[in-house]
Tab-separated table of C-alpha atoms in Angstrom:
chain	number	residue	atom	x	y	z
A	15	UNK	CA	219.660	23.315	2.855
A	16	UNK	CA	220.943	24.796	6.130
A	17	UNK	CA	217.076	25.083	7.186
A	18	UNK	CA	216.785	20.907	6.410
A	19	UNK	CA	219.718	20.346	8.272
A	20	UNK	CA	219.410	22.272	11.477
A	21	UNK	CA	215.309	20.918	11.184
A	22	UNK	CA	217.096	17.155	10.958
A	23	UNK	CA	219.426	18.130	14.155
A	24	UNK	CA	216.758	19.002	16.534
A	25	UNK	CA	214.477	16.512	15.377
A	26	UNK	CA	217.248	13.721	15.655
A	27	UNK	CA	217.826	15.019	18.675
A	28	UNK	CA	214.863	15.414	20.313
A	29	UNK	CA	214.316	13.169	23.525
A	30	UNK	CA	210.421	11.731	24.209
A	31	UNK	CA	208.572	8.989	26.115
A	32	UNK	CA	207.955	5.446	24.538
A	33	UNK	CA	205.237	3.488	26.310
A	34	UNK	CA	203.874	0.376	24.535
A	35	UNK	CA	199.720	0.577	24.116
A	36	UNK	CA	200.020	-3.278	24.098
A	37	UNK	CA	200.816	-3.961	27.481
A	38	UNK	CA	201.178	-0.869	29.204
A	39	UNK	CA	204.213	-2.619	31.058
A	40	UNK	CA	206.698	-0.441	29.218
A	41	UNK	CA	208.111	3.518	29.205
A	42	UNK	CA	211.483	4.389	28.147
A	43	UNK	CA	212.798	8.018	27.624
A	44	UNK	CA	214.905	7.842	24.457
A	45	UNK	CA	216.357	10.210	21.732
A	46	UNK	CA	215.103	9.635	18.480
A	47	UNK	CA	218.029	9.307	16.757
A	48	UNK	CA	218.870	5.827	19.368
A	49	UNK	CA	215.146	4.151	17.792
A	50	UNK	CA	215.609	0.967	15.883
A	51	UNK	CA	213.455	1.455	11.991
A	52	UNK	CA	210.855	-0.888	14.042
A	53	UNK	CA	210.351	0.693	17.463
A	54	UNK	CA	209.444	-3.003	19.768
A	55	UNK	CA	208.355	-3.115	23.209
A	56	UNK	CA	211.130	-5.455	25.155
A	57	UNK	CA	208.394	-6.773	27.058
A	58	UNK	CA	205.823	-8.239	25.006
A	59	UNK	CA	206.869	-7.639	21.688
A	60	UNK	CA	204.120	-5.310	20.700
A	61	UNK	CA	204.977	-2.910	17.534
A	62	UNK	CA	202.412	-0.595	19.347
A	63	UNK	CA	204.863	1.886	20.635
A	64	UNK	CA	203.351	5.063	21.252
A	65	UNK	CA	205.258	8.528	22.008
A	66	UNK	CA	204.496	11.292	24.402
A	67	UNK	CA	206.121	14.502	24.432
A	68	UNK	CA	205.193	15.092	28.664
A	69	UNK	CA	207.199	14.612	31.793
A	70	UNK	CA	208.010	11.323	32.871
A	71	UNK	CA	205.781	11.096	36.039
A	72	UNK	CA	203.239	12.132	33.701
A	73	UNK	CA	203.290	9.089	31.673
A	74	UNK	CA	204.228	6.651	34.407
A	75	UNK	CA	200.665	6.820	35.879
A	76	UNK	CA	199.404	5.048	32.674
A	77	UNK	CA	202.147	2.501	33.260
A	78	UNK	CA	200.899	2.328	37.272
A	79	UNK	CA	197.179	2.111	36.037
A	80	UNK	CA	197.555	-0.005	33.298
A	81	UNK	CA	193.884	1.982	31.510
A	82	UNK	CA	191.536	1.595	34.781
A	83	UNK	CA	190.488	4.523	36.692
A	84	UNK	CA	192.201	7.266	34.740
A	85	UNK	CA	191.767	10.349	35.120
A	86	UNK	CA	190.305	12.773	32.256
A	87	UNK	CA	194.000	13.682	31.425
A	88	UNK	CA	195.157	10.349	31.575
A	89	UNK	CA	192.564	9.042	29.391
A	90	UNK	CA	193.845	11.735	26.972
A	91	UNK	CA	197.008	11.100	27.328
A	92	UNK	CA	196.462	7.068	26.794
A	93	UNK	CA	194.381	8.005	23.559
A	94	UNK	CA	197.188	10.004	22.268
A	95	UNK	CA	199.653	7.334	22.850
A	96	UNK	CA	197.621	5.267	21.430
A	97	UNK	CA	197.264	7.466	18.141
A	98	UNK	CA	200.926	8.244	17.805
A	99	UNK	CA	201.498	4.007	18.325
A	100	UNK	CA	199.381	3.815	15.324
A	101	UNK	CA	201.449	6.010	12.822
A	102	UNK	CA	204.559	4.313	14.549
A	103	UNK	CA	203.363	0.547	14.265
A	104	UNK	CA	202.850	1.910	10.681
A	105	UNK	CA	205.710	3.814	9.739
A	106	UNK	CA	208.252	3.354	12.145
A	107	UNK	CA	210.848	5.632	13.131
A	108	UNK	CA	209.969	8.239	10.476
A	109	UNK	CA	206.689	8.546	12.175
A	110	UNK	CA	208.793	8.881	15.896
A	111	UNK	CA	210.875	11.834	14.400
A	112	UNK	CA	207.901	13.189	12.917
A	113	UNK	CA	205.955	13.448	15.791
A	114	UNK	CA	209.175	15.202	18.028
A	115	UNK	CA	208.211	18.202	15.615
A	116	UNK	CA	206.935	20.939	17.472
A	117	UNK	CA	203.037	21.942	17.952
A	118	UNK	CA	202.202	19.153	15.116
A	119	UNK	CA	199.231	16.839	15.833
A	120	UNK	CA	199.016	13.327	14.601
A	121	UNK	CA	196.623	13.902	12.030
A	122	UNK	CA	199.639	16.730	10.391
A	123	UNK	CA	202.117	13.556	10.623
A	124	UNK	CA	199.805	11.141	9.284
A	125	UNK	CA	199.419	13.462	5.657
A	126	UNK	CA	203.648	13.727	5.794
A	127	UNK	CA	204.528	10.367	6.358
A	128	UNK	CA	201.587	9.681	3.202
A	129	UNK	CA	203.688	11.719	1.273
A	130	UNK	CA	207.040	10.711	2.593
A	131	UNK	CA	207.424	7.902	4.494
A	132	UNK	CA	210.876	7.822	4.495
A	133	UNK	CA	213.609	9.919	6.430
A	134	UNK	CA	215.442	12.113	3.733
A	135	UNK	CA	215.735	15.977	2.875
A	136	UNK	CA	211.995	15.825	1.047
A	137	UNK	CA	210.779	14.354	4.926
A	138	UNK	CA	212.350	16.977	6.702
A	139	UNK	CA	210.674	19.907	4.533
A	140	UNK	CA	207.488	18.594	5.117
A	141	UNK	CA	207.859	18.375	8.267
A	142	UNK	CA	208.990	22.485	8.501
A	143	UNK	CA	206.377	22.967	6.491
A	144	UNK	CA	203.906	21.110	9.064
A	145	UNK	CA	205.012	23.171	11.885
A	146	UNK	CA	204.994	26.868	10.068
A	147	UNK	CA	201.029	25.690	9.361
A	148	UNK	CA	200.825	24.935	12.899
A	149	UNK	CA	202.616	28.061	14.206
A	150	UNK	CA	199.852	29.921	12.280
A	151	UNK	CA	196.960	28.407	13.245
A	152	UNK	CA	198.009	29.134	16.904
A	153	UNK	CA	198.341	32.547	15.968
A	154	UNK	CA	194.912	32.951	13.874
């Protein structure tokens, strides 16, 4: 129980970039515990809210670009917003404080939020157990 709760602290706590795929007109740094259930882009709308766990300036070139000329780490980082506004557009903020876990892909989030969609001590074990299988496979 103390292992849920301290997982649901840091998790709750955990502070990322939201840019909308939509648009791209849109970046806010916010806490995941301050996201609505439906994550929205104030500009247009758009439920396609993706998250990226890198530094601000980072991000903000795919906001200044808007997808043309990127570079080959900008394209990746566009594709993985885009990814991550998938699973949020899908599950909302479940799928936010999912992917504020550490080392976990969006394909690990995708099979947790399957199995538990919603945010409650069952989520929060999954998600441990999600980042122990990641923690190994960066040590195998």
């Amino acid at each position: 129980a103390v292992l849920i709760e301290s997982a649901k602290a840091r998790l709750l706590n955990e502070t990322c970039n939201f840019i909308c795929t939509n648009c791209w007109n849109y970046m806010e740094l916010v806490c995941a515990k301050d996201l609505p259930e439906k994550p929205k882009c104030p500009r247009c709308g758009s439920q396609a809210i993706g998250l990226l766990k890198v530094e601000e300036e980072k991000a903000l070139s795919l906001i200044e670009k808007k997808g043309e000329k990127l570079t080959k780490n900008e394209e990746k980082l566009q594709k993985q917003a885009a990814q991550t506004a998938q699973l949020i557009t899908k599950y909302g903020k479940a799928a936010a404080v999912a992917l504020c876990a550490r080392r976990v892909q969006p394909s690990d989030v995708s099979g947790v939020l399957e199995e538990e969609p919603k945010l409650n001590d069952r989520f929060y074990e999954l998600i441990l157990e999600a980042e122990r299988k990641a923690m190994s496979k960066r040590f195998w």
